Coordinates of N, CA and C in Angstrom, one line a residue:
M777 N 0.7 -0.8 0.1 CA 0.2 0.1 0.3 C 1.3 0.9 0.2
Q778 N 0.6 2.1 -1.0 CA 0.8 3.2 -0.7 C 0.2 4.6 -0.5
L779 N 0.7 5.9 0.0 CA 0.3 6.8 1.4 C -0.5 7.1 -0.7
N780 N -1.3 8.5 -0.6 CA -1.5 9.1 -1.5 C -1.1 10.6 -1.4
A781 N -1.2 11.4 -2.2 CA -0.6 12.5 -1.6 C -1.4 13.5 -0.8
A782 N -2.8 13.3 -0.9 CA -3.7 14.0 -0.4 C -3.6 13.3 1.9
S783 N -2.8 12.1 1.8 CA -3.0 11.5 2.8 C -2.0 12.6 4.0
D784 N -0.5 12.6 2.5 CA 1.2 13.7 3.1 C 0.2 14.4 3.7
Y785 N -1.1 15.3 3.0 CA -1.4 16.8 3.1 C -2.2 16.7 4.2
A786 N -3.0 15.1 3.9 CA -3.9 15.3 5.7 C -2.8 15.9 6.8
L787 N -2.0 14.8 7.4 CA -1.4 14.8 7.9 C -0.6 16.4 8.4
K788 N 0.3 17.0 7.1 CA 0.8 17.5 7.4 C -0.2 18.6 8.5
A789 N -1.4 18.7 7.6 CA -2.5 20.4 8.0 C -2.3 19.3 9.1
M790 N -3.7 18.6 10.0 CA -3.2 18.3 11.0 C -2.4 18.6 12.5
V791 N -0.9 18.1 11.5 CA 0.0 18.4 12.4 C 0.4 20.3 12.8
Y792 N 0.0 20.9 11.7 CA -0.2 22.9 12.4 C -1.3 23.0 12.4
L793 N -1.8 22.6 12.6 CA -3.5 22.9 13.7 C -3.3 22.4 14.7
A794 N -2.6 20.9 15.3 CA -2.2 20.6 16.6 C -1.0 21.3 16.9
T795 N -0.6 22.9 16.4 CA 0.5 23.6 16.9 C 0.0 24.8 17.0
Q796 N -1.1 25.3 17.2 CA -1.9 26.4 16.8 C -3.5 26.7 18.2
D797 N -2.9 27.8 18.7 CA -3.8 27.7 19.4 C -5.2 28.5 19.2
G798 N -5.8 28.3 18.9 CA -7.6 28.9 18.2 C -7.2 28.6 17.1
V799 N -8.1 28.8 15.9 CA -8.5 28.7 14.5 C -7.2 29.8 14.1
T800 N -7.4 28.9 12.4 CA -5.9 28.8 11.6 C -6.9 28.4 10.1
N801 N -6.3 30.2 8.9 CA -7.4 29.8 8.6 C -6.2 29.0 7.3
T802 N -6.8 28.8 6.3 CA -6.3 27.5 4.9 C -4.9 28.0 4.9
S803 N -5.1 30.1 4.0 CA -4.2 30.4 3.5 C -3.2 30.1 4.2
E804 N -2.4 30.3 5.7 CA -1.5 30.3 7.0 C -1.0 28.6 6.8
I805 N -2.0 28.0 6.4 CA -1.8 25.7 6.8 C -0.9 25.9 5.4
S806 N -1.4 26.5 3.8 CA -0.9 26.4 3.0 C 0.4 26.5 2.9
Q807 N 0.1 27.9 3.4 CA 2.1 28.3 3.0 C 3.2 27.6 4.0
E808 N 2.6 27.5 4.7 CA 3.5 26.9 6.8 C 3.5 25.2 6.0
M809 N 2.7 25.2 5.0 CA 3.5 23.1 5.3 C 3.6 23.0 3.7
K810 N 3.3 24.0 2.9 CA 3.6 23.7 1.1 C 2.5 22.5 0.6
I811 N 1.2 23.3 0.9 CA 0.4 22.5 0.6 C -1.2 23.3 -0.2
P812 N -0.7 22.4 -1.9 CA -1.3 23.4 -2.7 C -2.7 23.8 -2.2
T813 N -3.1 25.4 -1.8 CA -4.4 25.9 -2.0 C -6.2 25.0 -2.0
A814 N -5.6 25.0 -3.6 CA -6.9 24.4 -3.5 C -7.2 22.5 -3.7
F815 N -6.2 22.2 -3.6 CA -6.3 21.0 -2.5 C -6.6 20.7 -1.1
L816 N -5.9 21.4 -0.2 CA -6.1 21.6 0.4 C -7.7 21.6 1.7
Y817 N -7.7 23.2 0.3 CA -9.8 22.6 0.5 C -10.3 21.5 0.9
N818 N -10.5 20.7 -0.2 CA -10.5 19.4 0.1 C -10.4 18.3 1.0
I819 N -9.5 18.8 1.0 CA -8.5 18.2 2.3 C -9.1 17.6 3.8
L820 N -8.9 19.6 4.1 CA -9.8 20.0 5.1 C -11.6 19.9 5.4
G821 N -12.3 19.9 3.8 CA -13.5 19.5 3.8 C -14.1 17.7 5.0
K822 N -12.7 16.5 4.1 CA -13.2 15.6 4.4 C -12.8 15.3 6.3
L823 N -11.4 16.1 6.4 CA -11.2 16.6 8.2 C -12.3 16.8 8.6
R824 N -13.3 17.6 8.5 CA -14.4 18.6 8.9 C -15.6 17.4 9.1
K825 N -15.2 16.4 7.8 CA -16.8 16.1 7.9 C -16.3 14.6 8.6
A826 N -15.1 14.2 8.7 CA -14.8 12.9 9.6 C -15.2 13.8 11.2
G827 N -15.1 15.1 11.5 CA -15.7 15.1 12.6 C -13.8 15.6 14.0
L828 N -13.2 15.6 12.8 CA -11.7 16.2 13.3 C -11.0 17.1 13.5
I829 N -11.9 18.4 12.5 CA -11.8 19.6 13.2 C -12.7 20.1 12.9
E830 N -13.5 21.6 13.0 CA -14.2 22.7 12.0 C -14.1 24.3 11.7
A831 N -14.8 24.0 11.3 CA -14.1 25.8 10.3 C -15.5 26.5 11.5
S832 N -15.1 27.7 10.8 CA -15.7 29.2 11.6 C -15.1 29.8 10.5
R833 N -16.7 30.7 10.2 CA -16.4 32.1 8.8 C -16.5 33.0 9.2
G834 N -16.2 34.2 8.5 CA -16.0 35.1 8.7 C -14.5 35.6 8.8
V835 N -14.4 37.3 9.1 CA -12.5 37.9 8.9 C -11.9 37.4 9.5
K836 N -12.6 36.6 10.8 CA -11.2 36.2 12.0 C -11.8 34.6 11.2
G837 N -12.3 33.9 10.5 CA -12.5 32.4 10.4 C -11.2 31.5 10.8
G838 N -11.6 30.4 10.3 CA -10.6 29.1 9.6 C -11.3 27.8 10.6
W839 N -9.3 27.6 10.6 CA -10.0 25.9 10.7 C -9.1 25.6 12.8
R840 N -10.2 24.9 13.2 CA -9.2 24.6 14.4 C -9.8 22.7 14.8
L841 N -8.9 22.7 15.5 CA -8.9 20.3 15.7 C -10.4 21.0 16.6
L842 N -11.3 19.8 16.9 CA -12.3 19.6 17.9 C -11.5 18.3 18.7
K843 N -10.3 17.8 18.7 CA -9.8 16.7 19.6 C -8.8 16.8 20.5
D844 N -8.3 16.7 21.2 CA -6.8 16.9 21.4 C -6.3 16.1 21.0
P845 N -5.4 16.6 19.9 CA -4.3 15.5 20.1 C -3.7 14.3 19.9
T846 N -4.0 14.1 21.4 CA -3.2 12.7 21.6 C -5.2 11.6 21.3
E847 N -6.2 12.3 20.9 CA -7.3 11.6 21.0 C -7.9 11.2 19.3
I848 N -7.3 12.0 18.6 CA -6.8 11.7 17.2 C -6.2 10.3 16.6
S849 N -6.1 9.3 16.2 CA -5.4 8.5 15.5 C -4.6 8.5 14.2
V850 N -3.5 7.8 14.0 CA -3.0 8.4 12.7 C -4.3 7.4 10.9
Y851 N -5.4 6.9 12.0 CA -5.8 5.8 11.6 C -7.3 6.8 11.0
D852 N -7.5 7.3 12.4 CA -8.5 8.4 11.7 C -8.4 9.4 10.7
I853 N -6.9 9.8 10.8 CA -6.3 10.9 10.0 C -6.7 10.9 8.3
L854 N -5.7 9.3 8.0 CA -5.3 9.0 6.6 C -7.0 7.9 5.9
S855 N -7.6 7.6 6.7 CA -8.8 6.9 5.9 C -9.7 8.1 5.3
T856 N -9.7 9.3 6.1 CA -10.4 10.6 5.3 C -9.7 10.9 4.4
S857 N -8.6 10.1 3.7 CA -8.1 10.7 2.6 C -8.0 9.2 1.3
E858 N -7.4 8.1 1.3 CA -7.7 7.3 0.8 C -8.6 6.6 0.9
D859 N -8.8 5.5 -0.9 CA -9.9 5.3 -1.1 C -10.6 4.3 -0.3
T860 N -9.3 3.3 0.3 CA -9.5 1.8 1.1 C -8.1 2.0 2.0
M861 N -8.6 0.9 2.7 CA -7.7 1.3 3.7 C -7.0 -0.4 3.9
L862 N -7.5 -1.0 3.1 CA -7.2 -2.3 3.4 C -5.8 -3.1 1.8
L863 N -5.2 -4.0 2.6 CA -3.6 -4.1 1.6 C -3.9 -4.8 0.4
D864 N -4.3 -5.5 -0.1 CA -4.9 -6.3 -1.3 C -6.7 -6.3 -0.8
R865 N -6.9 -6.5 -1.9 CA -7.8 -6.4 -2.8 C -8.4 -7.6 -2.6
T866 N -8.6 -8.5 -2.2 CA -8.6 -10.4 -1.5 C -9.7 -9.6 -0.5
L867 N -9.3 -8.8 0.6 CA -9.7 -8.3 2.0 C -11.5 -7.6 1.5
A868 N -11.4 -7.2 0.4 CA -13.2 -6.7 0.2 C -14.0 -7.5 -0.1
G869 N -13.6 -8.8 -0.4 CA -14.4 -9.9 -0.2 C -15.2 -11.2 0.7
K870 N -15.7 -11.4 0.9 CA -15.6 -12.3 1.8 C -14.8 -13.4 1.5
A871 N -14.8 -13.4 3.6 CA -13.5 -14.8 3.5 C -13.9 -16.6 2.6
P872 N -13.1 -16.8 2.3 CA -12.8 -17.9 1.7 C -12.9 -19.2 2.0
K873 N -14.7 -20.0 1.9 CA -15.4 -20.7 2.7 C -14.9 -22.2 2.6
T874 N -15.1 -22.6 1.1 CA -15.0 -23.8 0.6 C -13.6 -24.1 0.0
K875 N -13.3 -25.6 -0.2 CA -11.3 -25.7 -0.4 C -11.1 -24.9 -2.0
A876 N -12.4 -24.7 -2.9 CA -11.8 -24.1 -4.1 C -11.7 -22.7 -4.0
E877 N -12.6 -22.3 -3.1 CA -12.5 -20.7 -2.9 C -11.1 -20.3 -2.1
R878 N -10.8 -21.3 -1.3 CA -9.3 -21.3 -0.4 C -8.6 -21.2 -1.6
K879 N -8.2 -22.4 -2.1 CA -7.3 -22.3 -3.6 C -7.1 -21.1 -4.3
K880 N -8.7 -20.3 -4.5 CA -8.3 -19.2 -5.1 C -7.8 -18.5 -4.9
E881 N -8.2 -18.0 -3.5 CA -7.3 -17.2 -2.6 C -6.6 -17.5 -1.5
P882 N -5.6 -18.3 -2.1 CA -4.8 -18.8 -0.8 C -4.2 -18.3 0.7
F883 N -4.4 -16.6 0.3 CA -3.3 -15.7 1.5 C -4.5 -14.5 2.2
Y884 N -5.9 -15.3 1.8 CA -6.8 -14.8 2.4 C -6.7 -14.2 4.2
D885 N -6.4 -15.5 4.7 CA -5.6 -15.3 5.6 C -4.2 -14.3 6.8
L886 N -3.4 -14.8 5.4 CA -2.6 -13.8 6.1 C -2.5 -13.0 5.6
F887 N -3.1 -12.2 4.4 CA -3.4 -10.8 5.0 C -4.3 -10.1 5.7
T888 N -5.8 -11.1 5.6 CA -6.5 -10.4 6.8 C -5.7 -10.4 8.9
A889 N -4.7 -11.5 8.9 CA -3.9 -11.2 10.3 C -3.3 -10.0 10.2
I890 N -2.1 -9.4 8.7 CA -1.1 -8.6 8.4 C -2.3 -7.0 8.5
Q891 N -3.5 -7.2 7.8 CA -4.7 -6.2 8.0 C -4.6 -5.9 9.1
K892 N -5.1 -6.8 10.1 CA -5.6 -6.2 12.1 C -4.6 -6.1 12.2
E893 N -2.9 -6.4 12.0 CA -1.6 -5.1 12.4 C -1.6 -3.8 12.0
F894 N -1.9 -3.8 11.1 CA -1.3 -2.5 10.7 C -2.9 -1.9 10.5
E895 N -4.1 -2.1 10.8 CA -4.7 -1.4 11.1 C -4.9 -0.6 12.6
K896 N -4.3 -1.8 13.9 CA -3.7 -1.8 14.6 C -2.9 -0.9 15.3
N897 N -1.9 -0.8 14.5 CA -0.6 0.2 14.9 C -1.5 1.5 14.5
L898 N -1.8 1.8 13.2 CA -2.2 3.2 12.6 C -3.2 4.1 14.1
R899 N -3.6 2.8 14.1 CA -5.1 3.3 15.6 C -4.5 3.9 17.3
A900 N -2.8 3.2 17.3 CA -2.5 3.4 18.5 C -1.3 4.6 17.8
H901 N -1.1 5.0 17.0 CA 0.0 5.9 17.0 C -1.4 7.3 17.4
S902 N -1.6 8.6 17.7 CA -2.0 9.4 17.8 C -1.1 10.6 16.3
L903 N -2.1 11.7 17.1 CA -1.4 12.6 16.2 C -0.4 13.3 16.6
A904 N -0.5 13.5 18.3 CA 0.1 14.2 19.5 C 1.6 13.1 18.6
D905 N 1.5 11.6 18.4 CA 2.7 10.7 18.5 C 3.8 12.0 16.7
V906 N 2.8 11.7 16.0 CA 2.3 12.5 14.9 C 3.3 13.9 14.7
L907 N 3.2 14.5 15.7 CA 3.5 16.0 16.0 C 5.7 16.1 16.6
K908 N 5.7 14.6 17.9 CA 6.8 14.3 17.9 C 7.8 13.9 16.9
Y909 N 7.1 13.4 16.3 CA 7.7 12.2 14.9 C 8.2 13.9 13.8
F910 N 7.3 14.6 13.4 CA 7.0 16.0 12.5 C 8.2 17.2 13.6
E911 N 9.0 17.6 14.8 CA 9.2 18.4 15.1 C 10.5 17.8 15.7
K912 N 10.8 16.3 15.7 CA 12.5 15.5 15.1 C 13.0 15.7 13.9
A913 N 11.6 15.7 12.9 CA 12.7 15.9 11.2 C 13.0 17.2 11.2
I914 N 12.3 18.0 11.9 CA 12.2 19.4 11.2 C 13.5 20.1 11.9
G915 N 13.7 19.4 13.3 CA 14.5 20.3 14.3 C 14.4 21.3 14.8

């Protein structure tokens, strides 16, 4: 699985919002995090729809987190931008039951186990964790 650019931008936008007190406008997020503004509006809309951030209108309007960074998981953020969080297409279907079905999808159980661990890890890491990695990376 390779994350798309929107997921990278969503993480960056959330990191920036986590470092701000109060409301931050789209232009500031775009400039500081090097995210194309037109693309950012779409990403912020998805994050809002997921209940992670809220928007306020007006001259002093903008965006802010709805939860503490420790309460927002990496999974919560990435799932707003990815079409699927599944590692393999076979996981989208039903578990193979018959011998013929298992022969056709011999790795279903393996990918199911890996998928569970993958999601467990994404849910175990919070936005606060991401912020620590980000700060370490930029010095």
